[in-house]
Coordinates of C-alpha atoms in Angstrom, one line a residue:
Chain A
X1 CA 56.6 125.0 160.5
X2 CA 55.7 121.3 160.9
X3 CA 53.5 118.6 159.5
X4 CA 51.0 119.6 156.8
X5 CA 52.2 123.2 156.9
X6 CA 55.5 122.2 155.6
X7 CA 54.1 120.2 152.7
X8 CA 51.9 123.1 151.7
X9 CA 54.9 125.4 151.6
X10 CA 56.9 122.9 149.6
X11 CA 54.1 122.5 147.2
X12 CA 53.9 126.4 146.7
X13 CA 57.7 126.5 146.1
X14 CA 57.5 123.6 143.6
X15 CA 54.5 125.3 141.8
X16 CA 56.7 128.4 141.4
X17 CA 59.3 126.3 139.8
X18 CA 56.8 125.0 137.4
X19 CA 55.5 128.4 136.5
X20 CA 59.1 129.6 135.8
X21 CA 59.8 126.6 133.6
X22 CA 56.9 127.6 131.5
X23 CA 58.3 131.0 130.9
X24 CA 62.0 129.9 130.2
X25 CA 61.6 130.2 126.4
X26 CA 60.5 133.7 126.6
X27 CA 63.8 134.8 128.2
X28 CA 65.3 133.9 124.9
X29 CA 63.3 136.5 123.0
X30 CA 62.8 139.5 125.4
X31 CA 63.1 140.0 129.0
X32 CA 60.4 142.5 128.9
X33 CA 57.9 140.1 127.6
X34 CA 58.7 137.8 130.6
X35 CA 56.7 139.8 132.9
X36 CA 53.7 140.0 130.7
X37 CA 53.8 136.2 130.2
X38 CA 54.1 135.6 134.0
X39 CA 51.0 137.7 134.5
X40 CA 49.2 135.8 131.7
X41 CA 50.1 132.4 133.3
X42 CA 49.0 133.6 136.7
X43 CA 45.8 134.9 135.3
X44 CA 45.1 131.8 133.3
X45 CA 45.8 129.7 136.4
X46 CA 42.9 131.4 138.1
X47 CA 40.6 131.5 134.9
X48 CA 41.2 128.1 133.5
X49 CA 37.9 128.1 131.6
X50 CA 39.0 131.0 129.5
X51 CA 42.1 129.4 128.2
X52 CA 41.9 128.6 124.5
X53 CA 43.9 127.0 121.7
X54 CA 43.8 127.3 117.9
X55 CA 43.3 124.5 115.5
X56 CA 43.4 125.5 111.8
X57 CA 42.0 129.0 112.6
X58 CA 39.2 128.0 114.9
X59 CA 39.6 128.9 118.6
X60 CA 38.5 126.3 121.1
X61 CA 38.6 126.2 124.9
X62 CA 41.4 124.1 126.4
X63 CA 39.2 122.6 128.9
X64 CA 37.7 120.1 128.6
X65 CA 39.6 119.3 125.4
X66 CA 42.8 118.6 127.2
X67 CA 41.2 116.2 129.7
X68 CA 40.7 113.3 127.4
X69 CA 44.3 113.1 126.1
X70 CA 45.5 113.8 129.7
X71 CA 43.6 110.8 131.0
X72 CA 44.6 108.6 128.3
X73 CA 48.4 109.4 128.8
X74 CA 48.1 109.0 132.6
X75 CA 46.5 105.7 132.2
X76 CA 49.2 104.4 129.9
X77 CA 51.9 105.9 132.2
X78 CA 50.6 104.4 135.4
X79 CA 49.6 101.1 134.1
X80 CA 53.1 100.8 132.5
X81 CA 54.7 101.8 135.8
X82 CA 52.7 99.3 137.8
X83 CA 53.5 96.6 135.3
X84 CA 57.1 97.6 135.4
X85 CA 57.3 97.4 139.2
X86 CA 55.4 94.2 139.5
X87 CA 57.3 92.4 136.8
X88 CA 60.7 93.7 138.2
X89 CA 59.7 92.5 141.8
X90 CA 58.7 89.0 140.5
X91 CA 61.8 88.7 138.3
X92 CA 64.1 89.8 141.2
X93 CA 62.4 87.3 143.5
X94 CA 63.0 84.4 141.0
X95 CA 66.5 85.6 140.3
X96 CA 67.6 85.7 143.8
X97 CA 66.8 82.1 144.4
X98 CA 69.2 81.2 141.5
X99 CA 72.9 80.5 141.7
X100 CA 75.4 83.3 142.1
X101 CA 77.1 82.7 138.7
X102 CA 73.8 83.0 136.9
X103 CA 72.9 86.1 138.7
X104 CA 76.1 87.7 137.5
X105 CA 75.3 86.7 133.9
X106 CA 71.8 88.2 134.2
X107 CA 73.2 91.4 135.7
X108 CA 75.2 91.8 132.5
X109 CA 72.3 91.2 130.2
X110 CA 70.3 93.8 132.2
X111 CA 73.1 96.3 131.9
X112 CA 73.0 96.1 128.2
X113 CA 69.2 96.1 127.9
X114 CA 69.2 99.2 130.2
X115 CA 71.8 101.0 128.1
X116 CA 69.8 100.9 124.9
X117 CA 68.0 104.1 124.0
X118 CA 64.3 104.2 124.3
X119 CA 63.6 104.8 120.7
X120 CA 65.5 101.7 119.9
X121 CA 63.6 99.5 122.4
X122 CA 60.2 100.9 121.1
X123 CA 61.2 100.2 117.5
X124 CA 62.4 96.7 118.4
X125 CA 59.1 95.9 119.9
X126 CA 57.2 97.3 116.8
X127 CA 59.6 95.4 114.5
X128 CA 58.9 92.3 116.3
X129 CA 55.2 92.7 115.9
X130 CA 55.7 93.3 112.1
X131 CA 57.9 90.3 111.9
X132 CA 55.2 88.1 113.4
X133 CA 52.7 89.7 111.1
X134 CA 54.8 88.8 108.0
X135 CA 55.4 85.3 109.3
X136 CA 51.9 84.3 110.5
X137 CA 49.6 87.0 108.9
X138 CA 48.2 87.7 112.1
X139 CA 48.4 91.2 113.5
X140 CA 48.7 90.9 117.3
X141 CA 48.0 94.5 118.0
X142 CA 47.6 97.6 116.0
X143 CA 50.9 99.3 115.7
X144 CA 50.0 102.9 114.6
X145 CA 46.6 104.5 114.8
X146 CA 44.9 107.7 113.8
X147 CA 43.3 109.4 116.8
X148 CA 42.1 106.2 118.1
X149 CA 42.9 104.6 121.6
X150 CA 45.1 101.6 121.8
X151 CA 46.4 100.4 125.1
X152 CA 48.2 97.1 125.0
X153 CA 51.2 97.7 122.8
X154 CA 52.1 101.3 124.0
X155 CA 51.9 100.1 127.7
X156 CA 54.1 97.2 127.0
X157 CA 56.6 99.3 125.1
X158 CA 56.6 101.9 128.0
X159 CA 56.9 99.3 130.6
X160 CA 60.0 97.5 129.2
X161 CA 62.7 100.0 130.2
X162 CA 61.5 100.8 133.7
X163 CA 61.0 97.2 134.4
X164 CA 64.7 96.6 133.5
X165 CA 65.7 99.6 135.6
X166 CA 63.7 98.6 138.6
X167 CA 65.0 95.1 138.1
X168 CA 68.6 96.2 138.3
X169 CA 68.1 98.4 141.3
X170 CA 66.2 95.7 143.1
X171 CA 68.9 93.1 142.5
X172 CA 71.4 95.6 144.0
X173 CA 69.1 96.3 147.1
X174 CA 68.5 92.6 147.7
X175 CA 72.1 91.8 147.6
X176 CA 72.9 94.4 150.0
X177 CA 70.0 93.5 152.3
X178 CA 71.1 89.8 152.2
X179 CA 74.3 90.8 153.9
X180 CA 72.5 92.3 156.9
X181 CA 72.7 90.5 160.2
X182 CA 69.0 90.0 160.6
X183 CA 69.1 87.7 157.5
X184 CA 71.8 85.6 159.1
X185 CA 69.8 85.3 162.3
X186 CA 66.7 84.4 160.4
X187 CA 68.6 81.7 158.6
X188 CA 70.1 80.5 161.9
X189 CA 66.6 80.1 163.2
X190 CA 66.0 77.7 160.2
X191 CA 64.0 79.9 157.9
X192 CA 64.1 79.1 154.2
X193 CA 65.7 81.6 151.9
X194 CA 62.6 82.0 149.9
X195 CA 60.6 83.0 152.9
X196 CA 63.2 85.4 154.2
X197 CA 63.3 87.1 150.8
X198 CA 59.5 87.3 150.6
X199 CA 58.7 88.4 154.1
X200 CA 61.8 90.5 155.3
X201 CA 63.9 91.6 152.4
X202 CA 61.2 92.7 150.1
X203 CA 59.6 94.9 152.6
X204 CA 62.8 96.7 153.3
X205 CA 63.6 96.9 149.6
X206 CA 60.3 98.6 149.0
X207 CA 61.3 101.8 150.7
X208 CA 64.5 102.3 148.7
X209 CA 62.6 101.4 145.6
X210 CA 60.1 104.3 146.3
X211 CA 62.9 106.7 146.4
X212 CA 64.4 105.4 143.2
X213 CA 61.2 105.5 141.3
X214 CA 61.3 109.2 141.1
X215 CA 64.0 109.4 138.6
X216 CA 62.7 106.4 136.7
X217 CA 59.4 108.1 136.4
X218 CA 61.1 111.2 134.9
X219 CA 62.7 109.0 132.5
X220 CA 59.4 107.4 131.6
X221 CA 57.9 110.8 131.0
X222 CA 60.3 111.5 128.1
X223 CA 59.7 108.0 126.8
X224 CA 56.0 108.8 126.8
X225 CA 56.7 111.7 124.5
X226 CA 58.5 109.6 121.9
X227 CA 56.0 106.7 122.4
X228 CA 53.1 109.1 121.5
X229 CA 54.9 110.3 118.6
X230 CA 55.9 107.0 117.2
X231 CA 52.5 105.4 117.8
X232 CA 50.7 108.5 116.7
X233 CA 48.7 108.5 120.0
X234 CA 46.8 111.6 121.0
X235 CA 47.9 112.1 124.5
X236 CA 48.9 114.9 126.8
X237 CA 52.4 115.4 125.3
X238 CA 51.0 115.4 121.8
X239 CA 48.6 118.0 122.9
X240 CA 51.2 120.2 124.4
X241 CA 53.5 119.8 121.4
X242 CA 50.9 120.7 118.9
X243 CA 49.1 123.6 120.7
X244 CA 52.1 125.0 122.6
X245 CA 51.8 128.4 124.2
X246 CA 53.4 129.4 127.6
X247 CA 50.0 129.1 129.3
X248 CA 49.1 125.8 127.8
X249 CA 52.4 124.4 128.5
X250 CA 52.4 125.5 132.0
X251 CA 48.9 124.0 132.7
X252 CA 49.9 120.7 131.0
X253 CA 53.1 120.4 133.0
X254 CA 51.2 121.3 136.1
X255 CA 48.6 118.5 135.4
X256 CA 51.4 115.9 135.0
X257 CA 53.1 117.2 138.2
X258 CA 49.9 117.4 140.4
X259 CA 49.1 113.6 140.8
X260 CA 52.8 112.8 141.1
X261 CA 53.3 115.3 143.8
X262 CA 50.5 114.0 145.8
X263 CA 51.7 110.4 145.4
X264 CA 55.1 111.2 146.5
X265 CA 54.0 113.4 149.5
X266 CA 51.6 110.7 150.7
X267 CA 54.3 108.1 150.2
X268 CA 57.0 109.9 152.0
X269 CA 54.5 110.7 154.8
X270 CA 53.6 106.9 155.1
X271 CA 57.3 105.9 155.2
X272 CA 58.0 108.4 157.9
X273 CA 55.0 107.1 159.9
X274 CA 56.2 103.5 159.5
X275 CA 59.6 104.3 160.5
X276 CA 58.4 106.1 163.6
X277 CA 56.2 103.2 164.6
X278 CA 59.1 100.9 164.2
X279 CA 61.2 103.1 166.4
X280 CA 58.5 103.1 169.0
X281 CA 58.3 99.4 169.1
X282 CA 62.0 99.3 170.2
Chain B
X1 CA 98.1 104.8 137.1
X2 CA 94.3 104.9 136.7
X3 CA 94.5 105.4 133.0
X4 CA 96.5 102.2 132.4
X5 CA 94.1 100.3 134.7
X6 CA 91.2 101.7 132.7
X7 CA 92.5 100.4 129.5
X8 CA 93.0 96.9 131.0
X9 CA 89.4 96.8 131.8
X10 CA 87.6 95.0 128.9
X11 CA 84.4 96.9 129.2
X12 CA 86.1 100.4 129.2
X13 CA 88.4 99.3 126.3
X14 CA 85.5 98.1 124.1
X15 CA 83.6 101.3 124.6
X16 CA 86.6 103.4 124.1
X17 CA 87.5 101.7 120.8
X18 CA 84.0 102.0 119.4
X19 CA 83.7 105.8 120.2
X20 CA 87.3 106.5 119.2
X21 CA 87.0 104.5 116.1
X22 CA 83.8 106.1 115.0
X23 CA 85.4 109.6 115.4
X24 CA 88.6 108.7 113.7
X25 CA 86.7 107.2 110.8
X26 CA 84.6 110.3 110.5
X27 CA 87.7 112.5 110.3
X28 CA 89.5 110.2 108.0
X29 CA 86.5 110.4 105.8
X30 CA 86.6 114.1 105.8
X31 CA 90.4 114.6 105.2
X32 CA 91.3 111.7 103.1
X33 CA 88.1 111.3 101.0
X34 CA 87.0 114.9 101.3
X35 CA 83.5 114.1 102.6
X36 CA 82.5 112.3 99.5
X37 CA 79.4 110.0 99.6
X38 CA 79.1 107.1 97.3
X39 CA 76.0 107.4 95.2
X40 CA 74.5 104.7 93.1
X41 CA 71.0 105.2 91.6
X42 CA 70.8 101.7 89.7
X43 CA 72.4 98.4 90.4
X44 CA 73.1 96.5 87.1
X45 CA 74.2 92.9 86.8
X46 CA 76.9 91.7 84.4
X47 CA 74.6 91.7 81.4
X48 CA 73.6 95.2 82.1
X49 CA 70.1 94.3 83.4
X50 CA 68.6 96.2 86.2
X51 CA 68.8 94.5 89.5
X52 CA 67.7 97.1 92.0
X53 CA 67.2 100.9 92.0
X54 CA 67.6 103.2 95.0
X55 CA 66.7 102.8 97.7
X56 CA 69.0 99.8 97.5
X57 CA 68.8 97.1 100.3
X58 CA 71.7 96.4 102.5
X59 CA 74.3 94.2 100.8
X60 CA 78.1 93.7 100.7
X61 CA 78.7 96.9 98.8
X62 CA 76.3 99.0 101.0
X63 CA 76.3 97.5 104.5
X64 CA 73.4 99.8 105.6
X65 CA 71.8 100.1 102.2
X66 CA 71.3 103.5 100.5
X67 CA 68.5 106.1 100.8
X68 CA 66.1 107.0 98.1
X69 CA 68.8 109.3 96.5
X70 CA 71.2 106.3 96.2
X71 CA 73.5 107.6 98.8
X72 CA 75.4 105.2 101.0
X73 CA 73.8 105.2 104.4
X74 CA 77.0 104.0 106.1
X75 CA 79.1 106.7 104.6
X76 CA 76.6 109.5 105.5
X77 CA 76.4 108.3 109.1
X78 CA 80.1 108.1 109.4
X79 CA 80.5 111.6 107.9
X80 CA 77.9 112.8 110.5
X81 CA 79.6 111.2 113.4
X82 CA 82.0 114.1 114.2
X83 CA 79.2 116.6 114.4
X84 CA 76.9 114.6 116.6
X85 CA 79.4 113.2 119.0
X86 CA 81.6 116.3 119.4
X87 CA 78.4 118.3 120.0
X88 CA 77.2 115.9 122.7
X89 CA 80.8 115.9 124.3
X90 CA 80.9 119.6 124.4
X91 CA 77.4 120.2 125.7
X92 CA 78.0 117.6 128.4
X93 CA 81.4 119.3 129.3
X94 CA 79.7 122.7 129.8
X95 CA 76.7 121.2 131.8
X96 CA 79.2 119.6 134.3
X97 CA 81.4 122.7 134.4
X98 CA 78.6 125.1 135.2
X99 CA 76.9 122.6 137.5
X100 CA 80.2 122.1 139.4
X101 CA 80.4 125.9 139.9
X102 CA 76.8 126.2 141.1
X103 CA 77.0 122.9 143.1
X104 CA 80.0 124.1 145.0
X105 CA 78.3 127.3 145.7
X106 CA 75.2 125.5 146.8
X107 CA 77.1 123.0 148.9
X108 CA 79.2 125.6 150.5
X109 CA 76.9 128.5 151.3
X110 CA 73.3 127.7 150.5
X111 CA 72.7 124.4 152.2
X112 CA 70.6 126.3 154.8
X113 CA 67.9 126.6 152.0
X114 CA 68.2 122.9 150.9
X115 CA 64.7 121.9 151.5
X116 CA 63.3 124.7 149.3
X117 CA 65.9 124.6 146.6
X118 CA 65.5 120.9 146.3
X119 CA 61.7 121.2 146.0
X120 CA 62.1 123.9 143.4
X121 CA 64.4 121.8 141.2
X122 CA 62.1 118.9 141.8
X123 CA 59.7 120.7 139.3
X124 CA 62.2 119.9 136.7
X125 CA 61.8 116.2 137.3
X126 CA 58.2 116.3 136.0
X127 CA 58.9 117.6 132.5
X128 CA 60.5 115.5 129.9
X129 CA 63.6 117.4 128.8
X130 CA 62.8 116.8 125.1
X131 CA 59.5 118.4 125.4
X132 CA 60.8 121.6 126.9
X133 CA 63.8 121.6 124.6
X134 CA 61.5 121.2 121.6
X135 CA 59.2 124.0 122.9
X136 CA 62.1 126.4 123.1
X137 CA 64.0 125.3 120.0
X138 CA 61.3 124.9 117.4
X139 CA 61.2 128.5 116.4
X140 CA 65.0 128.6 116.2
X141 CA 65.7 125.3 114.4
X142 CA 62.7 124.8 112.2
X143 CA 62.8 126.8 109.0
X144 CA 59.8 128.9 108.5
X145 CA 58.4 130.2 105.2
X146 CA 60.5 133.3 105.8
X147 CA 63.8 131.2 106.3
X148 CA 65.8 131.0 109.5
X149 CA 65.9 133.8 112.0
X150 CA 69.5 133.0 113.0
X151 CA 72.7 132.0 111.1
X152 CA 74.0 128.5 111.2
X153 CA 76.6 129.2 114.0
X154 CA 74.0 131.0 116.1
X155 CA 71.6 128.1 115.7
X156 CA 74.2 125.6 116.9
X157 CA 75.2 127.8 119.8
X158 CA 71.6 128.5 120.8
X159 CA 70.7 124.9 120.7
X160 CA 73.9 123.9 122.8
X161 CA 73.0 126.7 125.3
X162 CA 69.4 125.5 125.7
X163 CA 70.6 121.9 126.2
X164 CA 73.1 123.0 128.7
X165 CA 71.0 125.4 130.7
X166 CA 68.0 123.1 131.0
X167 CA 70.1 120.4 132.6
X168 CA 72.0 122.6 135.0
X169 CA 69.4 122.8 137.9
X170 CA 69.2 119.0 138.3
X171 CA 72.9 118.3 137.7
X172 CA 73.9 121.1 140.2
X173 CA 71.7 119.7 142.9
X174 CA 73.1 116.3 142.2
X175 CA 76.6 117.5 142.6
X176 CA 75.6 119.5 145.7
X177 CA 74.3 116.3 147.3
X178 CA 77.6 114.6 146.6
X179 CA 79.5 117.4 148.3
X180 CA 77.1 117.3 151.2
X181 CA 77.9 113.6 151.6
X182 CA 81.6 114.3 151.8
X183 CA 81.0 117.2 154.1
X184 CA 79.4 114.8 156.6
X185 CA 82.5 112.7 156.9
X186 CA 84.6 112.9 160.1
X187 CA 87.8 114.0 158.6
X188 CA 86.1 117.3 157.6
X189 CA 85.2 118.0 161.2
X190 CA 88.9 117.6 162.1
X191 CA 90.0 119.8 159.2
X192 CA 87.5 122.4 160.5
X193 CA 88.7 122.2 164.0
X194 CA 92.3 122.7 162.8
X195 CA 91.1 126.0 161.2
X196 CA 90.8 125.1 157.6
X197 CA 88.8 127.7 155.6
X198 CA 85.8 126.8 153.4
X199 CA 88.0 127.2 150.3
X200 CA 90.7 125.0 151.9
X201 CA 88.2 122.3 152.7
X202 CA 86.7 122.5 149.2
X203 CA 90.1 122.3 147.4
X204 CA 92.0 119.9 149.6
X205 CA 89.3 117.5 150.9
X206 CA 86.3 117.5 148.7
X207 CA 87.8 118.0 145.2
X208 CA 89.8 114.7 145.4
X209 CA 86.7 112.8 146.5
X210 CA 84.5 114.3 143.7
X211 CA 86.8 113.7 140.7
X212 CA 85.8 110.2 140.2
X213 CA 82.1 111.1 140.6
X214 CA 82.5 113.9 138.2
X215 CA 83.8 111.6 135.5
X216 CA 80.7 109.4 135.9
X217 CA 78.4 112.3 135.9
X218 CA 80.0 113.6 132.7
X219 CA 79.6 110.2 131.0
X220 CA 75.9 110.1 132.0
X221 CA 75.4 113.6 130.6
X222 CA 77.0 112.6 127.2
X223 CA 74.5 109.7 127.1
X224 CA 71.6 112.1 128.0
X225 CA 72.6 114.6 125.4
X226 CA 72.7 111.9 122.7
X227 CA 69.2 110.7 123.8
X228 CA 67.8 114.2 123.6
X229 CA 69.4 114.7 120.2
X230 CA 67.8 111.5 118.9
X231 CA 64.5 112.6 120.3
X232 CA 64.7 116.0 118.8
X233 CA 65.7 114.5 115.5
X234 CA 62.6 112.3 115.6
X235 CA 60.5 115.4 116.2
X236 CA 62.1 117.0 113.1
X237 CA 64.4 119.3 114.9
X238 CA 67.9 118.7 113.6
X239 CA 71.2 119.7 114.9
X240 CA 72.0 123.2 113.4
X241 CA 68.5 123.6 111.9
X242 CA 65.9 121.8 109.8
X243 CA 65.7 123.0 106.2
X244 CA 62.2 122.8 105.0
X245 CA 61.1 122.9 101.4
X246 CA 57.9 125.0 101.2
X247 CA 57.5 124.5 97.4
X248 CA 54.6 122.6 96.0
X249 CA 57.0 119.7 95.2
X250 CA 57.9 119.8 99.0
X251 CA 61.0 117.6 99.6
X252 CA 61.5 116.0 103.0
X253 CA 63.1 118.1 105.8
X254 CA 66.8 118.2 105.4
X255 CA 69.8 118.6 107.6
X256 CA 72.7 120.7 106.6
X257 CA 75.2 118.0 107.4
X258 CA 74.7 114.3 107.8
X259 CA 74.5 114.5 111.6
X260 CA 72.5 111.7 113.1
X261 CA 69.5 113.4 114.5
X262 CA 68.8 114.8 111.1
X263 CA 69.3 111.3 109.6
X264 CA 66.6 110.0 111.9
X265 CA 64.1 112.8 111.1
X266 CA 64.5 112.7 107.4
X267 CA 64.3 108.9 107.2
X268 CA 61.2 108.7 109.5
X269 CA 58.9 108.3 106.5
X270 CA 60.5 105.0 105.6
X271 CA 59.5 103.5 108.9
X272 CA 56.5 101.6 107.7
X273 CA 57.8 100.7 104.3
X274 CA 59.9 97.9 102.8
X275 CA 62.9 99.9 103.2
X276 CA 62.7 100.4 106.9
X277 CA 66.4 99.9 107.3
X278 CA 66.8 103.5 106.2
X279 CA 65.2 104.5 109.5
X280 CA 67.0 101.9 111.6
X281 CA 70.4 102.8 110.5
X282 CA 70.8 106.1 112.2
X283 CA 69.0 104.9 115.4
X284 CA 71.4 101.9 115.3
X285 CA 74.3 104.4 115.3
X286 CA 72.8 106.2 118.3
X287 CA 72.2 103.0 120.0
X288 CA 75.8 101.7 119.5
X289 CA 77.4 104.9 120.6
X290 CA 75.2 105.2 123.7
X291 CA 76.0 101.5 124.5
X292 CA 79.7 102.3 124.1
X293 CA 79.4 105.3 126.5
X294 CA 77.7 103.1 129.0
X295 CA 80.3 100.5 128.6
X296 CA 83.0 103.0 129.3
X297 CA 81.1 104.3 132.4
X298 CA 80.7 100.7 133.8
X299 CA 84.2 100.0 133.2
X300 CA 85.3 103.2 134.9
X301 CA 83.0 102.3 137.8
X302 CA 84.5 98.9 138.2
X303 CA 88.0 100.2 138.0
X304 CA 87.5 102.9 140.6
X305 CA 85.6 100.6 143.0
X306 CA 88.3 97.8 142.6
X307 CA 90.8 97.9 145.4
X308 CA 92.8 94.8 144.4
X309 CA 95.6 97.0 142.9
X310 CA 96.1 98.6 146.4
X311 CA 96.5 95.2 147.9
X312 CA 98.9 94.2 145.1
X313 CA 100.9 97.4 145.7
X314 CA 101.0 96.7 149.4
X315 CA 102.2 93.2 148.9
X316 CA 104.9 94.4 146.4
X317 CA 106.2 96.9 148.9
X318 CA 106.2 94.5 151.6
X319 CA 108.1 92.2 149.5
X320 CA 110.6 94.9 148.5
X321 CA 110.9 95.8 152.2
X322 CA 111.6 92.3 153.2
X323 CA 114.3 91.9 150.4
X324 CA 115.9 95.0 151.5
X325 CA 116.1 93.8 155.1
X326 CA 117.5 90.6 154.1
X327 CA 120.1 92.1 151.8
X328 CA 121.5 94.1 154.6
X329 CA 121.9 91.2 157.0
X330 CA 124.8 88.9 156.5
X331 CA 124.1 85.5 157.9
X332 CA 126.8 84.1 160.0
X333 CA 127.0 81.0 162.1
X334 CA 127.1 83.0 165.4
X335 CA 123.6 84.3 164.7
X336 CA 122.3 80.9 165.5
X337 CA 122.1 79.3 168.7
X338 CA 123.1 75.7 168.5
X339 CA 120.8 73.4 170.3
X340 CA 121.2 69.9 171.2
X341 CA 119.5 67.6 168.8
X342 CA 116.3 66.2 170.3
X343 CA 116.9 62.6 170.1
X344 CA 116.1 60.0 172.5

């Protein structure tokens, strides 16, 4: 087993994991029902068009109704992720050019920010917007909506915590990298610190950041759930919460999992390639 | 003495005082004041004129204000502390306990299947824990028109079980990875060469290495349980069950005790009102205790990474040794060789 075969196999194993998660609740009620639900889920996986959900007595097909909230959530999630990463990189770059003592102070502030629960951060941002509204009578962005799409504020709220986490990790990685011998060599050759950071350190840090991003993404997913609830957004987690059955839950989780699996597989593949090429150069 | 050094660390100390203080206050409130909550419906000034009616804004008398029933928020939250924190501590404890058992099994015998087990567990990384916990717990915790299907004790145990079981796969893999890291070290190879059995290596070599890591994982789990409790409370699933009033005059969902997740859920409707502090108060308590736990964790990390005490100890012993050596030697004049003074 090598190359793409292995990825296909890993994918199948991970899918089995998801299907099993979809069934967990059932174990609680009856083991017998488990096998029936497993069958149901497998059947619906192959007949997606037939899957339905019930709103106030009327039965509707899940597809394409689920697509719209799904795309909405994914947009919010990925834009927030990108904003988080980009702002963390920029902040780290600026921070590393500062004095040692200032960096230590910043680290402590970041530690406190990172320790705050997500609900608290989301509420702080909302409270801030309300505060500005009370003071200046201008509503910067709509805060809560009824089945209407808002982007700016949810994305900002969702991006704050990952940005802080990426920032913290990046500072650690950067500090470690700066102690590597190649940095000393580059400095000895007369390169400026800002240039070394940008051209060499950042590139090496990107790889470890990629691996760290997985756990941060997981964290963001549960933030997304709370965010959609507090802002009253109709996204994928709201859909799953309101119309929850084992089949719909499995499909929903699968839809969240699928793009992430592709991104991470491609990413890992690319990193391996890069490493091989580097090795070949030497 | 690691405990002594822990309490010398300011971060750890602050966190510990906050957590310990909250729990003590809660028990004092229970045993000394018999769980009584101060209740004031109207505030009158000296002339007997009405100043304010419940909900009363935060003031000197009510630091966090009162809810619409005139009950003191601070007292309710203090009273609820014991249930919330003790629940989080015990759920985290069992999570780590079971995960250690599974992680050791995995790290010792199942590493052959690592690639597939890891991928399987990876699936758990793509579902918010709150969502799946909500999915399972909703029928158990949310009172239906027929009442609850389980008794209060059963609901608490089931909620605990669900929160424990859901975290075990990820935590076990985490612990197994830690074990694998230690297994790769050179001294394990020598222990194996000398004929150490798997159990011997686990107990004598890996256990001491893992203890510190376990403490950190435990702390992280406590934080995670608190977060999930806050999330579930927001989604109107309270610790031990949500009481729902199905009569026409439908009251807001209630919790049986004053535990914090219930306080969040039942004060949610004040969020966009003038009395939004009712909603902020329980969240503030969650935030403070999570922050305190993280302070303790950070303090613990700093103390265990800090090696200066070893240096100090070494210096002390060297000094002692030197003193001893000196005390045994008597200095006499014949120990010195007299040289001619160097003078020109």
